XYZ file of C-alpha atoms in Angstrom:
230
model
C 26.706 29.376 -0.521
C 23.502 28.742 -2.368
C 23.993 27.199 -5.775
C 22.149 28.626 -8.684
C 20.351 25.849 -10.509
C 19.092 26.507 -13.985
C 16.273 24.387 -15.334
C 17.465 21.283 -17.186
C 14.865 21.969 -19.755
C 11.739 24.058 -19.559
C 9.129 23.635 -22.178
C 6.892 26.599 -22.701
C 4.081 26.328 -25.203
C 3.188 29.940 -25.803
C -0.279 31.332 -26.103
C -1.082 31.359 -29.793
C -3.771 33.342 -31.519
C -6.937 31.681 -32.807
C -5.524 31.294 -36.314
C -2.378 29.543 -35.099
C -4.397 27.240 -32.872
C -6.552 26.247 -35.828
C -3.464 25.429 -37.860
C -2.067 23.367 -35.007
C -5.184 21.233 -34.908
C -5.420 20.677 -38.640
C -2.470 20.762 -41.033
C 0.405 22.405 -39.206
C 1.544 21.717 -35.674
C 3.480 24.556 -34.050
C 5.212 24.382 -30.689
C 7.565 26.819 -28.979
C 10.196 25.017 -26.912
C 13.145 26.244 -24.880
C 15.888 24.514 -22.933
C 18.354 25.731 -20.310
C 21.931 25.953 -21.585
C 23.630 25.092 -18.292
C 21.329 22.551 -16.734
C 22.155 21.136 -13.320
C 25.854 20.627 -14.069
C 26.404 18.348 -11.049
C 23.661 15.978 -12.197
C 24.109 16.003 -15.948
C 27.914 16.131 -16.304
C 28.152 12.435 -17.204
C 25.276 12.605 -19.679
C 26.548 15.805 -21.290
C 29.871 14.124 -22.029
C 28.064 12.057 -24.661
C 27.700 15.143 -26.854
C 30.623 16.750 -28.727
C 31.986 19.890 -27.098
C 32.875 21.432 -30.456
C 29.207 21.522 -31.482
C 27.489 24.644 -30.043
C 24.619 23.857 -27.673
C 24.744 20.136 -28.584
C 23.182 19.038 -25.286
C 20.053 21.272 -25.206
C 19.565 20.803 -28.959
C 19.584 17.030 -28.580
C 17.159 17.169 -25.677
C 14.722 19.334 -27.612
C 14.974 16.870 -30.502
C 14.000 14.077 -28.121
C 10.964 15.858 -26.717
C 9.508 17.233 -29.956
C 8.793 13.787 -31.530
C 7.352 12.535 -28.243
C 4.769 15.338 -28.115
C 4.060 15.157 -31.841
C 3.425 11.430 -31.602
C 0.743 12.079 -29.001
C -0.810 14.779 -31.194
C -0.782 12.866 -34.493
C -1.195 9.160 -33.683
C -2.031 9.217 -30.000
C -1.301 6.541 -27.397
C -2.830 3.325 -26.135
C -3.245 2.865 -22.411
C -3.873 0.108 -19.899
C -5.169 1.097 -16.476
C -5.693 -1.147 -13.452
C -7.389 0.743 -10.580
C -6.146 0.332 -7.027
C -8.365 -2.022 -5.048
C -7.578 -2.372 -1.365
C -10.129 -5.138 -0.737
C -8.652 -7.350 -3.427
C -5.040 -6.410 -2.737
C -4.596 -4.960 -6.229
C -2.030 -2.199 -6.775
C -2.683 0.590 -9.235
C -1.037 0.044 -12.625
C -0.816 2.304 -15.663
C 0.980 1.855 -18.971
C 1.190 4.032 -22.086
C 2.179 2.621 -25.472
C 2.679 4.089 -28.921
C -0.040 3.390 -31.459
C 2.353 4.044 -34.319
C 6.001 5.060 -34.162
C 6.817 8.649 -35.069
C 10.396 7.640 -35.946
C 9.954 7.857 -39.780
C 8.842 11.492 -39.460
C 11.577 12.867 -37.204
C 13.498 14.294 -40.147
C 10.416 16.213 -41.267
C 10.286 18.262 -38.072
C 11.405 21.827 -38.766
C 13.320 23.746 -36.084
C 13.034 27.469 -36.795
C 14.167 30.807 -35.418
C 16.579 29.572 -32.715
C 17.601 32.297 -30.322
C 19.555 32.490 -27.080
C 17.622 34.414 -24.458
C 18.083 34.607 -20.680
C 20.347 31.564 -20.594
C 18.007 29.446 -22.680
C 17.949 28.087 -26.200
C 14.540 28.932 -27.684
C 13.190 27.476 -30.907
C 9.965 27.077 -32.864
C 9.002 23.522 -33.765
C 6.858 23.027 -36.860
C 5.498 19.851 -38.384
C 3.121 19.387 -41.303
C 0.733 16.501 -40.862
C 0.605 13.924 -43.630
C -2.754 13.329 -45.372
C -3.043 10.150 -43.323
C -2.550 12.102 -40.098
C -5.122 14.706 -41.148
C -7.649 11.958 -41.900
C -6.928 10.420 -38.511
C -7.475 13.761 -36.771
C -10.737 14.247 -38.691
C -11.841 10.791 -37.539
C -11.385 11.813 -33.898
C -13.100 15.145 -34.487
C -16.041 13.689 -36.400
C -17.125 11.124 -33.828
C -18.541 11.868 -30.408
C -15.428 10.990 -28.459
C -15.351 12.022 -24.826
C -12.878 14.716 -23.884
C -10.712 14.327 -20.801
C -8.134 16.431 -18.995
C -5.322 15.601 -16.615
C -2.388 17.200 -14.838
C 0.870 15.528 -13.832
C 4.155 16.572 -12.255
C 7.690 15.219 -11.915
C 11.033 16.417 -10.608
C 13.084 18.753 -12.796
C 16.139 16.727 -11.851
C 14.849 13.869 -14.026
C 15.232 15.957 -17.178
C 13.294 14.699 -20.177
C 12.446 11.475 -18.385
C 10.657 13.737 -15.916
C 8.603 15.332 -18.679
C 7.516 11.944 -19.987
C 6.708 10.820 -16.442
C 4.600 13.950 -15.914
C 2.776 13.300 -19.211
C 2.031 9.724 -18.138
C 0.719 10.941 -14.786
C -1.456 13.528 -16.548
C -2.867 10.803 -18.790
C -3.440 8.449 -15.872
C -5.269 11.142 -13.905
C -7.419 11.975 -16.919
C -8.344 8.319 -17.501
C -8.961 7.592 -13.818
C -11.191 10.596 -13.181
C -13.149 10.108 -16.400
C -14.003 6.455 -15.858
C -14.882 7.016 -12.209
C -17.893 8.902 -13.497
C -18.698 6.308 -16.156
C -18.473 3.020 -14.248
C -20.496 2.177 -11.147
C -18.329 -0.705 -9.858
C -14.555 -0.541 -9.846
C -13.311 -2.559 -12.867
C -10.418 -4.977 -13.045
C -8.834 -3.309 -16.074
C -9.524 -0.565 -18.621
C -7.861 -0.325 -22.011
C -8.269 2.309 -24.686
C -6.586 5.004 -26.701
C -6.241 8.777 -26.599
C -5.177 11.610 -28.877
C -3.818 14.892 -27.519
C -6.573 17.373 -28.356
C -5.045 20.797 -27.676
C -1.546 22.207 -27.473
C 0.219 20.740 -24.438
C 0.931 23.098 -21.542
C 4.225 22.314 -19.826
C 5.683 24.652 -17.224
C 7.783 24.407 -14.084
C 6.905 25.275 -10.491
C 8.889 24.682 -7.298
C 11.392 22.302 -8.853
C 8.805 20.273 -10.750
C 7.529 19.988 -14.280
C 3.785 20.627 -14.443
C 2.020 19.145 -17.471
C -1.581 19.888 -18.482
C -2.978 17.741 -21.281
C -6.367 17.545 -23.007
C -7.321 14.362 -24.833
C -9.945 12.709 -26.933
C -10.533 9.273 -25.401
C -11.897 6.044 -26.827
C -12.285 2.983 -24.645
C -11.346 -0.411 -25.995
C -12.638 -2.720 -23.283
C -13.523 -2.710 -19.621
C -12.917 -5.950 -17.758
C -15.059 -6.394 -14.654
C -14.343 -8.567 -11.651
C -16.544 -11.668 -11.813
C -16.219 -12.583 -8.151
C -14.575 -11.510 -4.905
């Protein structure tokens, strides 16, 4: 008998009108998130036991509250990255690491969760966050300079839950960095470091048992270390 598997969490960032998009890039960030209510029970039984049964929808609510700050951090402060390209001749394996520029932790309580509704076995909610003046100034800094714009796509198994979403985001960032600098650097470098800021609303969907993440970034390189000898 085929088991019916509902998505552990599916994040759908809806198409917004031009006015809403403008708000999202300036003062107000708006995201529409939804999570499956009965997500892979065989896989998540142990994890779901951590959340009180007497609190309605405690598990999907908690998972949404983990993802929202992660995305908002990338949209308000951005991330630093370190990328080491694969080099067969030198026996160097590819390496990629993402780090926070500034923790979003102090602002978690300022995230507003609005208009929750249960629809088609999913908990749906609007996420709103008002940027601080500092965040607005930071966004204006990225917009005012001639930063390059990059795009990447990543995927990860649905069975990994929110870890899968973060993995897919990292893969999207790595692809964006790798493809961009391939066109900028003639000889393969030893290491590239820099920082990015999510430019547009993230697009996260699911296809064939995988999360698919599309991300657009502003990018600013920090340094490029070249090999000095073979």
